[in-house]
Amino acid sequence: MTVRELLLEAARTFSGSDTPFLDAVILLAHSLDVPKEKILAMLPEEACDVPASFFEMADRRRRGESIAHIRGFREFYGRTFLVNDDVLSPRQDTEILVEAVLEAGDMCASMPNASRPLKVLDLCTGTGAVAISIAAERPAWHITASDISLKALEAAQQNAHRLLALPSAVEFVASDLFSGILGQFDIIVSNPPYVPRAQAEQLISDGWKDPLVALDGGIDGMDFVRAIIAQASEFLYKNGVVLLEMDPSQVSEAVALFKQAGFCEIRIWKDLAGRERVAGGRYG
Ligand code: GLN
């Protein structure tokens, strides 16, 4: 059997994956500790001495576990974040949220009266992917990152220590949304849980290792988006900005909520697949 046949056979069983062949390539590369390009070059060769770990990992993928949770890490915005069962693995779609924060922050920072470092709050930080990426890209900004889950905060702090020259650039706070947050911010950003509850429970029973608490956004998935938009103004400086990731189907409701809550300059950002993924606005 060639390497190509081995991978095709594994890929055929990854029925829940959008990229089954690539998944098989990544798992073989991980089990052999080589770059995936090396596997592509090996496709016509005979598959001998395939490590047992490849078959074990293929089995986990078949049962619905993500590549990120199997390997224990995921690339996000050019950096490698450790991922475990206590945190949502960062999705590529969320990189657009980082872009939106950098763009909004650079605009604030270029205002003639910007005399102090910009302050950013990242709610529901999980792995810390959003907060840490922003801190790494804009070291002068003050970033606060919060999560209700102490285990998630532990994972995020570990990522900050690995990825930031100055890990204290991100202040981590245990908080249920705004309950433990003090002070005001120029930008409030969040990728909150936004999957409707029944769907989130189904994903967990399909084998997803992301914790339910990181996915479950209440009956229609909008609990956290609603709560953040309703409370954000208390924690924003004048002209402060809120940027939220959500499901494309939730964007029109979120835009209406932003307007009702007194936000202006409401904008929408699309993800890599061209779906509306991030909505935000300026307050006051
Ligand atoms: N984007 C995630 C998904 O793939 C959901 C993340 C979230 O709820 N914040 O379902």
mmCIF file of C-alpha atoms and ligand atoms in Angstrom:
data_model
loop_
_atom_site.group_PDB
_atom_site.id
_atom_site.type_symbol
_atom_site.label_atom_id
_atom_site.label_comp_id
_atom_site.label_asym_id
_atom_site.label_seq_id
_atom_site.Cartn_x
_atom_site.Cartn_y
_atom_site.Cartn_z
ATOM 1 C CA MET A 1 0.000 0.000 0.000
ATOM 2 C CA THR A 2 1.322 3.460 -0.885
ATOM 3 C CA VAL A 3 1.260 6.455 1.443
ATOM 4 C CA ARG A 4 -1.433 7.955 -0.821
ATOM 5 C CA GLU A 5 -3.604 4.845 -0.425
ATOM 6 C CA LEU A 6 -3.063 4.808 3.338
ATOM 7 C CA LEU A 7 -4.152 8.440 3.583
ATOM 8 C CA LEU A 8 -7.133 8.004 1.235
ATOM 9 C CA GLU A 9 -8.328 5.042 3.283
ATOM 10 C CA ALA A 10 -8.106 7.051 6.523
ATOM 11 C CA ALA A 11 -9.669 10.131 4.872
ATOM 12 C CA ARG A 12 -12.672 8.092 3.678
ATOM 13 C CA THR A 13 -13.604 7.476 7.317
ATOM 14 C CA PHE A 14 -13.401 11.148 8.402
ATOM 15 C CA SER A 15 -16.982 11.758 7.389
ATOM 16 C CA GLY A 16 -17.484 14.789 9.673
ATOM 17 C CA SER A 17 -14.542 16.690 8.161
ATOM 18 C CA ASP A 18 -14.574 19.268 5.345
ATOM 19 C CA THR A 19 -10.908 18.507 4.615
ATOM 20 C CA PRO A 20 -10.510 14.735 5.195
ATOM 21 C CA PHE A 21 -7.389 14.168 3.049
ATOM 22 C CA LEU A 22 -5.573 17.169 4.501
ATOM 23 C CA ASP A 23 -6.483 15.941 8.009
ATOM 24 C CA ALA A 24 -4.933 12.551 7.223
ATOM 25 C CA VAL A 25 -1.778 14.231 5.858
ATOM 26 C CA ILE A 26 -1.472 16.385 9.007
ATOM 27 C CA LEU A 27 -1.918 13.409 11.330
ATOM 28 C CA LEU A 28 0.712 11.333 9.507
ATOM 29 C CA ALA A 29 3.101 14.301 9.556
ATOM 30 C CA HIS A 30 2.457 14.738 13.296
ATOM 31 C CA SER A 31 3.001 11.043 14.027
ATOM 32 C CA LEU A 32 6.298 11.068 12.058
ATOM 33 C CA ASP A 33 7.288 14.509 13.395
ATOM 34 C CA VAL A 34 7.929 15.891 9.899
ATOM 35 C CA PRO A 35 6.428 18.886 8.009
ATOM 36 C CA LYS A 36 3.313 18.062 5.975
ATOM 37 C CA GLU A 37 5.133 18.976 2.735
ATOM 38 C CA LYS A 38 7.362 15.981 3.388
ATOM 39 C CA ILE A 39 4.279 13.730 3.472
ATOM 40 C CA LEU A 40 3.071 15.145 0.143
ATOM 41 C CA ALA A 41 6.454 14.269 -1.380
ATOM 42 C CA MET A 42 6.095 10.709 -0.005
ATOM 43 C CA LEU A 43 2.648 10.006 -1.531
ATOM 44 C CA PRO A 44 3.837 7.538 -4.245
ATOM 45 C CA GLU A 45 6.126 5.660 -1.831
ATOM 46 C CA GLU A 46 5.316 2.396 -0.103
ATOM 47 C CA ALA A 47 3.776 2.978 3.372
ATOM 48 C CA CYS A 48 6.001 1.042 5.715
ATOM 49 C CA ASP A 49 6.667 1.522 9.427
ATOM 50 C CA VAL A 50 3.567 3.684 9.909
ATOM 51 C CA PRO A 51 3.621 4.621 13.622
ATOM 52 C CA ALA A 52 0.799 3.227 15.786
ATOM 53 C CA SER A 53 0.135 6.811 16.885
ATOM 54 C CA PHE A 54 -1.140 7.604 13.356
ATOM 55 C CA PHE A 55 -3.878 4.974 13.658
ATOM 56 C CA GLU A 56 -4.737 6.110 17.211
ATOM 57 C CA MET A 57 -5.031 9.731 16.115
ATOM 58 C CA ALA A 58 -7.023 8.760 13.000
ATOM 59 C CA ASP A 59 -9.422 6.963 15.327
ATOM 60 C CA ARG A 60 -9.860 10.120 17.427
ATOM 61 C CA ARG A 61 -10.471 12.200 14.277
ATOM 62 C CA ARG A 62 -13.069 9.639 13.143
ATOM 63 C CA ARG A 63 -14.846 10.090 16.499
ATOM 64 C CA GLY A 64 -15.144 13.828 15.835
ATOM 65 C CA GLU A 65 -12.179 15.291 17.734
ATOM 66 C CA SER A 66 -10.592 18.278 15.958
ATOM 67 C CA ILE A 67 -7.043 18.232 14.591
ATOM 68 C CA ALA A 68 -6.223 21.036 17.070
ATOM 69 C CA HIS A 69 -7.355 19.024 20.078
ATOM 70 C CA ILE A 70 -5.577 15.889 18.832
ATOM 71 C CA ARG A 71 -2.255 17.680 18.242
ATOM 72 C CA GLY A 72 -2.680 19.992 21.252
ATOM 73 C CA PHE A 73 -1.997 23.172 19.323
ATOM 74 C CA ARG A 74 -3.343 25.375 16.570
ATOM 75 C CA GLU A 75 -1.872 28.098 14.380
ATOM 76 C CA PHE A 76 -3.649 31.418 14.778
ATOM 77 C CA TYR A 77 -2.597 34.767 13.310
ATOM 78 C CA GLY A 78 0.905 33.445 12.661
ATOM 79 C CA ARG A 79 1.495 32.003 16.132
ATOM 80 C CA THR A 80 1.070 28.562 17.680
ATOM 81 C CA PHE A 81 -1.434 28.387 20.544
ATOM 82 C CA LEU A 82 -1.619 25.423 22.900
ATOM 83 C CA VAL A 83 -5.116 23.950 22.967
ATOM 84 C CA ASN A 84 -6.662 21.539 25.464
ATOM 85 C CA ASP A 85 -10.117 20.274 26.414
ATOM 86 C CA ASP A 86 -10.731 23.340 28.619
ATOM 87 C CA VAL A 87 -10.729 25.796 25.717
ATOM 88 C CA LEU A 88 -12.278 26.394 22.308
ATOM 89 C CA SER A 89 -9.623 25.825 19.689
ATOM 90 C CA PRO A 90 -9.091 29.112 17.846
ATOM 91 C CA ARG A 91 -10.712 29.148 14.392
ATOM 92 C CA GLN A 92 -9.230 30.825 11.358
ATOM 93 C CA ASP A 93 -12.452 32.835 10.982
ATOM 94 C CA THR A 94 -11.599 34.608 14.241
ATOM 95 C CA GLU A 95 -8.477 36.145 12.678
ATOM 96 C CA ILE A 96 -10.822 38.712 11.108
ATOM 97 C CA LEU A 97 -11.798 39.791 14.646
ATOM 98 C CA VAL A 98 -8.124 40.510 15.396
ATOM 99 C CA GLU A 99 -7.863 42.490 12.128
ATOM 100 C CA ALA A 100 -10.951 44.513 13.055
ATOM 101 C CA VAL A 101 -9.499 45.363 16.501
ATOM 102 C CA LEU A 102 -6.126 46.405 15.035
ATOM 103 C CA GLU A 103 -7.853 48.595 12.456
ATOM 104 C CA ALA A 104 -10.153 50.249 15.028
ATOM 105 C CA GLY A 105 -7.307 50.670 17.526
ATOM 106 C CA ASP A 106 -4.920 52.186 14.981
ATOM 107 C CA MET A 107 -7.633 54.728 14.144
ATOM 108 C CA CYS A 108 -8.107 55.675 17.844
ATOM 109 C CA ALA A 109 -4.345 55.793 18.430
ATOM 110 C CA SER A 110 -3.890 58.197 15.505
ATOM 111 C CA MET A 111 -6.406 60.724 16.924
ATOM 112 C CA PRO A 112 -4.662 64.010 17.826
ATOM 113 C CA ASN A 113 -5.783 63.746 21.491
ATOM 114 C CA ALA A 114 -4.577 60.139 21.996
ATOM 115 C CA SER A 115 -2.199 60.810 24.862
ATOM 116 C CA ARG A 116 -2.300 57.445 26.683
ATOM 117 C CA PRO A 117 -1.927 53.818 25.602
ATOM 118 C CA LEU A 118 -5.028 52.297 24.105
ATOM 119 C CA LYS A 119 -7.014 50.003 26.432
ATOM 120 C CA VAL A 120 -8.598 46.825 25.054
ATOM 121 C CA LEU A 121 -10.842 44.318 26.870
ATOM 122 C CA ASP A 122 -11.212 40.785 25.455
ATOM 123 C CA LEU A 123 -14.191 38.994 27.016
ATOM 124 C CA CYS A 124 -14.469 35.155 26.874
ATOM 125 C CA THR A 125 -10.782 34.906 25.966
ATOM 126 C CA GLY A 126 -10.493 31.071 26.019
ATOM 127 C CA THR A 127 -7.001 30.182 24.723
ATOM 128 C CA GLY A 128 -6.211 33.897 24.759
ATOM 129 C CA ALA A 129 -5.773 33.813 20.975
ATOM 130 C CA VAL A 130 -7.410 37.200 20.352
ATOM 131 C CA ALA A 131 -5.890 39.065 23.334
ATOM 132 C CA ILE A 132 -2.401 37.614 22.864
ATOM 133 C CA SER A 133 -2.368 38.244 19.101
ATOM 134 C CA ILE A 134 -3.329 41.885 19.715
ATOM 135 C CA ALA A 135 -0.690 42.251 22.458
ATOM 136 C CA ALA A 136 1.962 40.753 20.188
ATOM 137 C CA GLU A 137 1.021 42.996 17.257
ATOM 138 C CA ARG A 138 0.649 46.205 19.334
ATOM 139 C CA PRO A 139 2.932 45.915 22.383
ATOM 140 C CA ALA A 140 2.168 49.465 23.553
ATOM 141 C CA TRP A 141 -1.535 48.781 24.107
ATOM 142 C CA HIS A 142 -2.941 47.695 27.490
ATOM 143 C CA ILE A 143 -4.874 44.467 27.113
ATOM 144 C CA THR A 144 -7.217 42.901 29.679
ATOM 145 C CA ALA A 145 -8.507 39.395 28.969
ATOM 146 C CA SER A 146 -11.245 37.669 30.953
ATOM 147 C CA ASP A 147 -13.022 34.351 31.102
ATOM 148 C CA ILE A 148 -15.503 32.716 33.451
ATOM 149 C CA SER A 149 -13.468 29.482 33.316
ATOM 150 C CA LEU A 150 -10.403 29.369 35.577
ATOM 151 C CA LYS A 151 -9.040 26.466 33.554
ATOM 152 C CA ALA A 152 -9.321 28.529 30.365
ATOM 153 C CA LEU A 153 -7.476 31.398 32.070
ATOM 154 C CA GLU A 154 -4.713 28.970 33.033
ATOM 155 C CA ALA A 155 -4.385 27.870 29.387
ATOM 156 C CA ALA A 156 -4.427 31.486 28.195
ATOM 157 C CA GLN A 157 -1.727 32.485 30.688
ATOM 158 C CA GLN A 158 0.417 29.589 29.524
ATOM 159 C CA ASN A 159 0.027 30.819 25.938
ATOM 160 C CA ALA A 160 0.913 34.384 26.983
ATOM 161 C CA HIS A 161 4.102 33.115 28.628
ATOM 162 C CA ARG A 162 5.092 31.180 25.528
ATOM 163 C CA LEU A 163 4.226 33.813 22.962
ATOM 164 C CA LEU A 164 4.801 37.255 24.428
ATOM 165 C CA ALA A 165 8.157 38.874 25.140
ATOM 166 C CA LEU A 166 6.392 40.568 28.059
ATOM 167 C CA PRO A 167 3.647 38.159 29.248
ATOM 168 C CA SER A 168 2.370 40.774 31.730
ATOM 169 C CA ALA A 169 1.288 42.836 28.695
ATOM 170 C CA VAL A 170 -2.014 40.972 29.046
ATOM 171 C CA GLU A 171 -3.817 41.199 32.378
ATOM 172 C CA PHE A 172 -6.005 38.136 32.987
ATOM 173 C CA VAL A 173 -9.175 38.470 35.068
ATOM 174 C CA ALA A 174 -11.693 35.817 36.148
ATOM 175 C CA SER A 175 -15.059 37.299 35.278
ATOM 176 C CA ASP A 176 -18.524 36.296 34.134
ATOM 177 C CA LEU A 177 -18.750 38.836 31.282
ATOM 178 C CA PHE A 178 -18.482 42.268 32.970
ATOM 179 C CA SER A 179 -19.112 41.148 36.580
ATOM 180 C CA GLY A 180 -15.419 41.316 37.598
ATOM 181 C CA ILE A 181 -14.336 44.097 35.227
ATOM 182 C CA LEU A 182 -13.311 47.506 36.522
ATOM 183 C CA GLY A 183 -12.597 50.649 34.566
ATOM 184 C CA GLN A 184 -13.142 51.736 30.995
ATOM 185 C CA PHE A 185 -11.766 50.694 27.644
ATOM 186 C CA ASP A 186 -11.330 52.031 24.131
ATOM 187 C CA ILE A 187 -12.216 48.692 22.549
ATOM 188 C CA ILE A 188 -14.244 45.760 23.875
ATOM 189 C CA VAL A 189 -13.817 42.633 21.767
ATOM 190 C CA SER A 190 -15.256 39.163 22.171
ATOM 191 C CA ASN A 191 -15.715 35.844 20.443
ATOM 192 C CA PRO A 192 -18.376 34.705 22.915
ATOM 193 C CA PRO A 193 -20.174 31.357 22.896
ATOM 194 C CA TYR A 194 -22.781 31.819 20.152
ATOM 195 C CA VAL A 195 -23.949 28.370 19.096
ATOM 196 C CA PRO A 196 -27.639 27.658 19.845
ATOM 197 C CA ARG A 197 -27.796 25.293 22.849
ATOM 198 C CA ALA A 198 -29.301 22.235 21.119
ATOM 199 C CA GLN A 199 -26.724 22.488 18.322
ATOM 200 C CA ALA A 200 -23.872 22.925 20.820
ATOM 201 C CA GLU A 201 -24.975 19.807 22.701
ATOM 202 C CA GLN A 202 -25.126 17.913 19.418
ATOM 203 C CA LEU A 203 -21.558 18.984 18.533
ATOM 204 C CA ILE A 204 -20.323 17.676 21.890
ATOM 205 C CA SER A 205 -22.077 14.365 21.348
ATOM 206 C CA ASP A 206 -20.542 14.249 17.829
ATOM 207 C CA GLY A 207 -17.150 14.190 19.605
ATOM 208 C CA TRP A 208 -16.097 17.853 19.632
ATOM 209 C CA LYS A 209 -13.665 18.471 22.504
ATOM 210 C CA ASP A 210 -14.365 22.195 22.733
ATOM 211 C CA PRO A 211 -16.024 22.695 26.131
ATOM 212 C CA LEU A 212 -19.809 23.188 26.054
ATOM 213 C CA VAL A 213 -19.418 26.419 28.049
ATOM 214 C CA ALA A 214 -17.370 27.890 25.154
ATOM 215 C CA LEU A 215 -20.009 27.075 22.532
ATOM 216 C CA ASP A 216 -23.414 27.301 24.247
ATOM 217 C CA GLY A 217 -24.900 30.738 23.627
ATOM 218 C CA GLY A 218 -28.332 29.928 25.081
ATOM 219 C CA ILE A 219 -31.474 28.824 23.271
ATOM 220 C CA ASP A 220 -30.855 30.893 20.115
ATOM 221 C CA GLY A 221 -27.115 31.408 20.670
ATOM 222 C CA MET A 222 -27.505 35.152 21.235
ATOM 223 C CA ASP A 223 -27.399 35.381 25.074
ATOM 224 C CA PHE A 224 -23.825 36.710 25.267
ATOM 225 C CA VAL A 225 -24.017 38.953 22.199
ATOM 226 C CA ARG A 226 -27.152 40.566 23.705
ATOM 227 C CA ALA A 227 -25.633 40.921 27.173
ATOM 228 C CA ILE A 228 -22.375 42.427 25.886
ATOM 229 C CA ILE A 229 -24.128 44.983 23.659
ATOM 230 C CA ALA A 230 -26.505 45.931 26.496
ATOM 231 C CA GLN A 231 -23.782 46.456 29.130
ATOM 232 C CA ALA A 232 -20.790 47.604 27.074
ATOM 233 C CA SER A 233 -21.439 51.363 27.211
ATOM 234 C CA GLU A 234 -20.745 51.416 30.994
ATOM 235 C CA PHE A 235 -17.247 50.108 30.299
ATOM 236 C CA LEU A 236 -16.385 52.220 27.276
ATOM 237 C CA TYR A 237 -14.654 55.564 26.998
ATOM 238 C CA LYS A 238 -16.440 58.108 24.816
ATOM 239 C CA ASN A 239 -16.196 56.967 21.179
ATOM 240 C CA GLY A 240 -15.241 53.483 22.366
ATOM 241 C CA VAL A 241 -15.759 50.542 20.034
ATOM 242 C CA VAL A 242 -17.335 47.084 20.481
ATOM 243 C CA LEU A 243 -16.409 44.280 18.073
ATOM 244 C CA LEU A 244 -18.102 40.881 18.318
ATOM 245 C CA GLU A 245 -17.812 37.614 16.438
ATOM 246 C CA MET A 246 -21.028 35.736 15.819
ATOM 247 C CA ASP A 247 -22.798 33.358 13.478
ATOM 248 C CA PRO A 248 -23.666 34.944 10.117
ATOM 249 C CA SER A 249 -27.367 34.301 10.846
ATOM 250 C CA GLN A 250 -27.125 36.473 13.997
ATOM 251 C CA VAL A 251 -25.584 39.556 12.380
ATOM 252 C CA SER A 252 -28.803 41.369 11.421
ATOM 253 C CA GLU A 253 -30.199 41.062 14.973
ATOM 254 C CA ALA A 254 -26.885 42.245 16.426
ATOM 255 C CA VAL A 255 -26.873 45.297 14.127
ATOM 256 C CA ALA A 256 -30.389 46.193 15.348
ATOM 257 C CA LEU A 257 -29.260 45.756 18.976
ATOM 258 C CA PHE A 258 -26.204 47.974 18.430
ATOM 259 C CA LYS A 259 -28.484 50.714 17.018
ATOM 260 C CA GLN A 260 -30.991 50.399 19.892
ATOM 261 C CA ALA A 261 -28.170 50.629 22.436
ATOM 262 C CA GLY A 262 -26.944 53.940 20.942
ATOM 263 C CA PHE A 263 -24.030 52.730 18.796
ATOM 264 C CA CYS A 264 -23.165 54.422 15.507
ATOM 265 C CA GLU A 265 -20.751 53.689 12.604
ATOM 266 C CA ILE A 266 -21.963 50.083 12.677
ATOM 267 C CA ARG A 267 -19.872 47.834 10.438
ATOM 268 C CA ILE A 268 -19.753 44.200 9.421
ATOM 269 C CA TRP A 269 -16.664 42.144 8.537
ATOM 270 C CA LYS A 270 -16.768 38.969 6.426
ATOM 271 C CA ASP A 271 -14.844 35.774 7.155
ATOM 272 C CA LEU A 272 -12.656 33.870 4.690
ATOM 273 C CA ALA A 273 -15.688 32.139 3.232
ATOM 274 C CA GLY A 274 -17.326 35.527 2.581
ATOM 275 C CA ARG A 275 -19.902 35.123 5.380
ATOM 276 C CA GLU A 276 -20.708 38.026 7.712
ATOM 277 C CA ARG A 277 -18.825 37.059 10.872
ATOM 278 C CA VAL A 278 -17.975 40.160 12.916
ATOM 279 C CA ALA A 279 -20.192 43.131 13.736
ATOM 280 C CA GLY A 280 -19.250 46.236 15.648
ATOM 281 C CA GLY A 281 -19.919 49.880 16.298
ATOM 282 C CA ARG A 282 -18.806 53.035 18.061
ATOM 283 C CA TYR A 283 -20.551 54.374 21.167
ATOM 284 C CA GLY A 284 -21.335 58.016 21.720
HETATM 285 N N1 GLN B 1 -17.101 29.348 15.410
HETATM 286 C C1 GLN B 1 -17.372 28.285 16.329
HETATM 287 C C2 GLN B 1 -17.917 27.100 15.557
HETATM 288 O O1 GLN B 1 -17.227 26.643 14.722
HETATM 289 C C3 GLN B 1 -18.260 28.733 17.461
HETATM 290 C C4 GLN B 1 -17.465 29.547 18.362
HETATM 291 C C5 GLN B 1 -18.236 30.240 19.403
HETATM 292 O O2 GLN B 1 -19.321 29.861 19.841
HETATM 293 N N2 GLN B 1 -17.666 31.291 19.796
HETATM 294 O O3 GLN B 1 -18.988 26.598 15.763
#
